[in-house]
Amino acid sequence: MADMTQTVPTPTHLVQQRYRDPQPTEPADWNPVLQVLHEHRSVRRYLPDPVSDDTLRLLISAAQSAPTSSNLQVWSVIAVRDTERKERLAALAGNQAHILQAPVLLVWTADFARLRQLADDQEAPLDGADYLESSYVGFIDAALAAQNAVVAAESLGLGTVYLGALRNHPEDVAAELNLPPQVFAVFGLLVGHPDPTEDARVKPRLPQAAVLHHETYDLTAQREHVTAYESRIAEFYAEQQLSHSWTERVLARLASAASLNGRHRLRTSLENHGFHLK
Protein backbone atom coordinates (compact mmCIF):
# COMPACT_ATOMS: atom_id res chain seq x y z
CA MET A 1 0.00 0.00 0.00
CA ALA A 2 1.37 3.42 -0.97
CA ASP A 3 2.40 5.80 1.78
CA MET A 4 -0.13 8.66 1.60
CA THR A 5 1.58 10.79 4.22
CA GLN A 6 3.27 14.01 3.19
CA THR A 7 6.22 15.66 4.83
CA VAL A 8 5.17 19.00 6.28
CA PRO A 9 7.88 21.58 5.56
CA THR A 10 9.29 23.24 8.64
CA PRO A 11 10.01 26.98 8.81
CA THR A 12 13.73 26.25 8.87
CA HIS A 13 13.43 24.09 5.75
CA LEU A 14 11.45 26.76 3.88
CA VAL A 15 13.94 29.52 4.67
CA GLN A 16 16.85 27.21 3.80
CA GLN A 17 15.10 26.36 0.53
CA ARG A 18 14.84 30.05 -0.37
CA TYR A 19 18.60 30.53 0.04
CA ARG A 20 19.99 26.98 -0.20
CA ASP A 21 21.98 27.95 2.84
CA PRO A 22 24.10 25.04 4.09
CA GLN A 23 23.84 26.47 7.63
CA PRO A 24 20.20 27.54 8.04
CA THR A 25 19.02 29.67 10.93
CA GLU A 26 15.77 28.93 12.75
CA PRO A 27 13.31 31.80 12.04
CA ALA A 28 12.51 33.91 15.08
CA ASP A 29 8.79 33.91 14.24
CA TRP A 30 6.49 32.09 11.84
CA ASN A 31 2.91 32.11 10.60
CA PRO A 32 0.86 30.95 7.58
CA VAL A 33 1.49 34.18 5.65
CA LEU A 34 5.24 33.71 5.95
CA GLN A 35 4.84 30.13 4.75
CA VAL A 36 2.97 31.24 1.60
CA LEU A 37 5.60 33.88 0.87
CA HIS A 38 8.52 31.49 1.27
CA GLU A 39 6.90 28.78 -0.86
CA HIS A 40 6.41 31.10 -3.85
CA ARG A 41 7.58 29.84 -7.22
CA SER A 42 6.68 30.77 -10.76
CA VAL A 43 4.23 28.32 -12.36
CA ARG A 44 4.49 27.77 -16.11
CA ARG A 45 2.28 24.72 -16.53
CA TYR A 46 -1.44 24.79 -15.67
CA LEU A 47 -4.45 22.51 -15.49
CA PRO A 48 -7.52 23.53 -17.54
CA ASP A 49 -9.65 24.02 -14.40
CA PRO A 50 -11.24 27.50 -14.36
CA VAL A 51 -10.72 30.26 -11.82
CA SER A 52 -14.20 31.28 -10.67
CA ASP A 53 -15.58 34.81 -10.64
CA ASP A 54 -15.86 34.57 -6.86
CA THR A 55 -12.15 33.77 -6.59
CA LEU A 56 -11.26 36.55 -9.01
CA ARG A 57 -13.23 39.06 -6.94
CA LEU A 58 -11.34 37.91 -3.84
CA LEU A 59 -7.98 38.36 -5.59
CA ILE A 60 -8.92 41.88 -6.67
CA SER A 61 -10.13 42.84 -3.21
CA ALA A 62 -6.76 41.66 -1.89
CA ALA A 63 -5.08 43.74 -4.59
CA GLN A 64 -7.08 46.79 -3.59
CA SER A 65 -5.97 46.28 0.00
CA ALA A 66 -2.40 47.14 -1.04
CA PRO A 67 -0.95 50.59 -0.29
CA THR A 68 -1.55 53.28 -2.90
CA SER A 69 0.25 56.61 -3.03
CA SER A 70 -1.96 59.45 -1.71
CA ASN A 71 -4.96 57.16 -2.30
CA LEU A 72 -4.73 58.03 -6.00
CA GLN A 73 -5.48 54.39 -6.95
CA VAL A 74 -3.97 54.92 -10.40
CA TRP A 75 -4.15 51.33 -11.62
CA SER A 76 -6.70 49.07 -13.23
CA VAL A 77 -6.65 45.42 -14.26
CA ILE A 78 -8.18 43.61 -17.23
CA ALA A 79 -9.13 39.94 -16.76
CA VAL A 80 -8.69 38.05 -20.04
CA ARG A 81 -10.29 34.61 -20.36
CA ASP A 82 -11.22 34.53 -24.05
CA THR A 83 -9.07 31.94 -25.80
CA GLU A 84 -8.65 33.85 -29.04
CA ARG A 85 -7.70 37.06 -27.26
CA LYS A 86 -5.17 35.16 -25.14
CA GLU A 87 -3.73 33.69 -28.34
CA ARG A 88 -3.24 37.16 -29.81
CA LEU A 89 -1.67 38.45 -26.60
CA ALA A 90 0.56 35.36 -26.39
CA ALA A 91 1.83 36.11 -29.90
CA LEU A 92 2.77 39.61 -28.72
CA ALA A 93 4.51 38.18 -25.64
CA GLY A 94 6.85 35.68 -27.28
CA ASN A 95 4.39 32.81 -27.78
CA GLN A 96 4.79 31.47 -24.25
CA ALA A 97 2.71 28.29 -24.03
CA HIS A 98 1.57 28.85 -20.45
CA ILE A 99 -0.35 31.97 -21.50
CA LEU A 100 -2.75 29.66 -23.35
CA GLN A 101 -2.83 27.06 -20.57
CA ALA A 102 -3.74 29.36 -17.68
CA PRO A 103 -7.49 30.03 -17.39
CA VAL A 104 -7.09 33.75 -16.72
CA LEU A 105 -4.58 36.41 -17.67
CA LEU A 106 -4.67 39.56 -15.56
CA VAL A 107 -3.22 42.62 -17.31
CA TRP A 108 -2.25 45.28 -14.78
CA THR A 109 -2.19 48.86 -15.99
CA ALA A 110 -1.04 52.27 -14.84
CA ASP A 111 -4.31 54.17 -15.23
CA PHE A 112 -4.56 57.97 -15.32
CA ALA A 113 -7.59 57.99 -17.63
CA ARG A 114 -9.92 57.74 -14.65
CA LEU A 115 -8.48 60.86 -13.02
CA ARG A 116 -8.28 62.65 -16.38
CA GLN A 117 -11.99 62.00 -16.87
CA LEU A 118 -12.75 63.49 -13.44
CA ALA A 119 -10.59 66.53 -14.22
CA ASP A 120 -12.33 67.04 -17.55
CA ASP A 121 -15.76 66.77 -15.90
CA GLN A 122 -14.83 69.53 -13.46
CA GLU A 123 -12.67 71.52 -15.90
CA ALA A 124 -9.83 71.14 -13.38
CA PRO A 125 -6.10 71.20 -14.17
CA LEU A 126 -4.18 67.91 -14.03
CA ASP A 127 -0.73 69.09 -15.07
CA GLY A 128 0.95 67.05 -12.33
CA ALA A 129 -0.07 63.83 -14.06
CA ASP A 130 2.31 64.60 -16.92
CA TYR A 131 5.49 64.29 -14.86
CA LEU A 132 7.73 61.25 -14.58
CA GLU A 133 6.98 61.01 -10.86
CA SER A 134 3.29 60.41 -11.52
CA SER A 135 4.05 57.70 -14.07
CA TYR A 136 6.28 56.04 -11.47
CA VAL A 137 3.38 56.09 -9.03
CA GLY A 138 1.16 54.32 -11.55
CA PHE A 139 3.73 51.58 -12.16
CA ILE A 140 4.50 51.16 -8.46
CA ASP A 141 0.84 51.07 -7.42
CA ALA A 142 0.12 48.41 -10.06
CA ALA A 143 3.03 46.29 -8.83
CA LEU A 144 2.00 46.56 -5.18
CA ALA A 145 -1.58 45.60 -6.03
CA ALA A 146 -0.54 42.67 -8.22
CA GLN A 147 1.79 41.26 -5.58
CA ASN A 148 -1.04 41.28 -3.07
CA ALA A 149 -3.08 39.31 -5.61
CA VAL A 150 -0.20 36.83 -6.01
CA VAL A 151 -0.01 36.16 -2.28
CA ALA A 152 -3.79 35.80 -2.09
CA ALA A 153 -3.86 33.40 -5.06
CA GLU A 154 -1.06 31.24 -3.69
CA SER A 155 -2.71 31.13 -0.27
CA LEU A 156 -5.68 29.50 -2.06
CA GLY A 157 -3.47 26.89 -3.72
CA LEU A 158 -3.37 28.63 -7.10
CA GLY A 159 -0.21 29.27 -9.11
CA THR A 160 0.97 32.47 -10.73
CA VAL A 161 3.64 33.88 -13.01
CA TYR A 162 4.30 37.46 -14.12
CA LEU A 163 4.55 38.40 -17.81
CA GLY A 164 6.85 41.34 -18.45
CA ALA A 165 6.82 40.39 -22.14
CA LEU A 166 3.54 42.26 -22.60
CA ARG A 167 5.78 45.33 -22.79
CA ASN A 168 7.45 43.96 -25.95
CA HIS A 169 4.67 45.43 -28.11
CA PRO A 170 2.76 47.85 -25.86
CA GLU A 171 0.90 49.67 -28.63
CA ASP A 172 -0.46 46.37 -29.97
CA VAL A 173 -1.43 45.24 -26.48
CA ALA A 174 -3.23 48.55 -25.95
CA ALA A 175 -5.16 48.08 -29.19
CA GLU A 176 -6.12 44.51 -28.28
CA LEU A 177 -7.42 45.59 -24.87
CA ASN A 178 -8.98 48.86 -26.07
CA LEU A 179 -6.85 50.88 -23.65
CA PRO A 180 -7.60 54.61 -23.86
CA PRO A 181 -4.87 57.26 -23.70
CA GLN A 182 -3.10 57.40 -20.33
CA VAL A 183 -3.73 53.72 -19.58
CA PHE A 184 -0.60 51.60 -20.06
CA ALA A 185 -0.19 47.83 -19.70
CA VAL A 186 2.57 47.40 -17.12
CA PHE A 187 2.71 43.57 -17.01
CA GLY A 188 0.56 40.48 -17.10
CA LEU A 189 -0.11 37.93 -14.40
CA LEU A 190 -1.26 34.40 -15.14
CA VAL A 191 -3.40 32.70 -12.51
CA GLY A 192 -4.51 29.09 -12.49
CA HIS A 193 -4.27 25.66 -10.93
CA PRO A 194 -0.69 24.35 -11.12
CA ASP A 195 -0.08 21.17 -13.07
CA PRO A 196 1.37 18.81 -10.42
CA THR A 197 3.57 17.14 -13.04
CA GLU A 198 5.61 20.30 -13.51
CA ASP A 199 8.96 19.84 -11.80
CA ALA A 200 9.28 23.48 -10.78
CA ARG A 201 11.09 24.29 -7.57
CA VAL A 202 11.68 27.30 -5.39
CA LYS A 203 14.43 29.36 -6.98
CA PRO A 204 17.15 30.39 -4.53
CA ARG A 205 17.77 34.10 -4.07
CA LEU A 206 20.92 36.04 -3.31
CA PRO A 207 22.11 35.75 0.30
CA GLN A 208 20.71 38.46 2.54
CA ALA A 209 24.24 39.74 3.09
CA ALA A 210 24.32 40.69 -0.60
CA VAL A 211 21.14 42.76 -0.49
CA LEU A 212 20.72 43.91 3.12
CA HIS A 213 22.91 46.88 4.07
CA HIS A 214 23.01 48.53 7.47
CA GLU A 215 23.04 52.32 7.73
CA THR A 216 25.01 52.85 4.50
CA TYR A 217 25.51 50.95 1.24
CA ASP A 218 28.62 48.77 1.00
CA LEU A 219 29.29 47.47 -2.52
CA THR A 220 32.60 45.82 -1.61
CA ALA A 221 31.22 43.71 1.23
CA GLN A 222 28.48 42.10 -0.86
CA ARG A 223 30.89 40.76 -3.48
CA GLU A 224 31.85 37.55 -1.67
CA HIS A 225 28.20 36.73 -1.04
CA VAL A 226 27.38 37.03 -4.73
CA THR A 227 30.24 34.64 -5.42
CA ALA A 228 28.82 32.17 -2.91
CA TYR A 229 25.41 32.47 -4.58
CA GLU A 230 26.84 31.33 -7.91
CA SER A 231 27.50 27.83 -6.60
CA ARG A 232 24.11 27.58 -4.90
CA ILE A 233 22.07 28.60 -7.92
CA ALA A 234 24.24 26.47 -10.23
CA GLU A 235 22.82 23.47 -8.39
CA PHE A 236 19.28 24.74 -9.05
CA TYR A 237 20.01 25.36 -12.75
CA ALA A 238 21.42 21.84 -13.08
CA GLU A 239 18.25 20.38 -11.56
CA GLN A 240 16.15 22.37 -14.05
CA GLN A 241 18.45 21.40 -16.92
CA LEU A 242 19.40 25.02 -17.55
CA SER A 243 22.82 26.14 -18.66
CA HIS A 244 24.95 29.18 -17.81
CA SER A 245 25.71 30.78 -14.50
CA TRP A 246 23.55 33.43 -12.83
CA THR A 247 26.08 36.11 -13.77
CA GLU A 248 26.09 35.02 -17.40
CA ARG A 249 22.29 35.00 -17.52
CA VAL A 250 21.74 38.44 -15.97
CA LEU A 251 24.50 40.11 -17.98
CA ALA A 252 23.15 38.60 -21.20
CA ARG A 253 19.69 39.91 -20.29
CA LEU A 254 21.03 43.48 -20.16
CA ALA A 255 23.78 43.22 -22.76
CA SER A 256 22.18 45.46 -25.39
CA ALA A 257 18.96 47.06 -26.57
CA ALA A 258 18.31 43.94 -28.65
CA SER A 259 18.22 41.80 -25.51
CA LEU A 260 15.33 43.90 -24.20
CA ASN A 261 13.02 42.45 -26.87
CA GLY A 262 11.45 45.75 -27.87
CA ARG A 263 11.25 47.22 -24.39
CA HIS A 264 14.01 49.70 -25.20
CA ARG A 265 11.16 51.70 -26.78
CA LEU A 266 9.34 52.07 -23.47
CA ARG A 267 9.67 55.87 -23.25
CA THR A 268 8.36 56.27 -26.81
CA SER A 269 5.53 53.81 -26.15
CA LEU A 270 4.49 55.68 -23.02
CA GLU A 271 4.53 59.00 -24.84
CA ASN A 272 2.50 57.48 -27.68
CA HIS A 273 -0.13 56.55 -25.12
CA GLY A 274 -0.43 59.95 -23.46
CA PHE A 275 2.27 59.73 -20.76
CA HIS A 276 4.29 62.91 -21.35
CA LEU A 277 7.10 62.22 -18.82
CA LYS A 278 8.19 65.81 -18.15
PDB file of C-alpha atoms in Angstrom, residues 19 22 51-52 60 63 68 82 117-118 121 143-144 156 159 162 182 186 197-198 213 221 224 247-248 265 267 278:
ATOM      1  CA  TYR A  19      18.597  30.529   0.038  1.00  0.00           C
ATOM      2  CA  PRO A  22      24.100  25.042   4.093  1.00  0.00           C
ATOM      3  CA  VAL A  51     -10.723  30.260 -11.823  1.00  0.00           C
ATOM      4  CA  SER A  52     -14.196  31.285 -10.674  1.00  0.00           C
ATOM      5  CA  ILE A  60      -8.920  41.875  -6.668  1.00  0.00           C
ATOM      6  CA  ALA A  63      -5.075  43.737  -4.594  1.00  0.00           C
ATOM      7  CA  THR A  68      -1.550  53.278  -2.900  1.00  0.00           C
ATOM      8  CA  ASP A  82     -11.220  34.532 -24.054  1.00  0.00           C
ATOM      9  CA  GLN A 117     -11.991  61.998 -16.867  1.00  0.00           C
ATOM     10  CA  LEU A 118     -12.745  63.485 -13.441  1.00  0.00           C
ATOM     11  CA  ASP A 121     -15.755  66.768 -15.903  1.00  0.00           C
ATOM     12  CA  ALA A 143       3.032  46.290  -8.829  1.00  0.00           C
ATOM     13  CA  LEU A 144       1.999  46.560  -5.182  1.00  0.00           C
ATOM     14  CA  LEU A 156      -5.676  29.504  -2.058  1.00  0.00           C
ATOM     15  CA  GLY A 159      -0.209  29.268  -9.112  1.00  0.00           C
ATOM     16  CA  TYR A 162       4.299  37.457 -14.121  1.00  0.00           C
ATOM     17  CA  GLN A 182      -3.097  57.397 -20.332  1.00  0.00           C
ATOM     18  CA  VAL A 186       2.573  47.396 -17.123  1.00  0.00           C
ATOM     19  CA  THR A 197       3.572  17.141 -13.040  1.00  0.00           C
ATOM     20  CA  GLU A 198       5.612  20.302 -13.512  1.00  0.00           C
ATOM     21  CA  HIS A 213      22.911  46.875   4.069  1.00  0.00           C
ATOM     22  CA  ALA A 221      31.216  43.712   1.231  1.00  0.00           C
ATOM     23  CA  GLU A 224      31.852  37.554  -1.668  1.00  0.00           C
ATOM     24  CA  THR A 247      26.082  36.110 -13.770  1.00  0.00           C
ATOM     25  CA  GLU A 248      26.088  35.024 -17.400  1.00  0.00           C
ATOM     26  CA  ARG A 265      11.159  51.698 -26.784  1.00  0.00           C
ATOM     27  CA  ARG A 267       9.666  55.865 -23.248  1.00  0.00           C
ATOM     28  CA  LYS A 278       8.192  65.805 -18.149  1.00  0.00           C
TER      29      LYS A 278
END
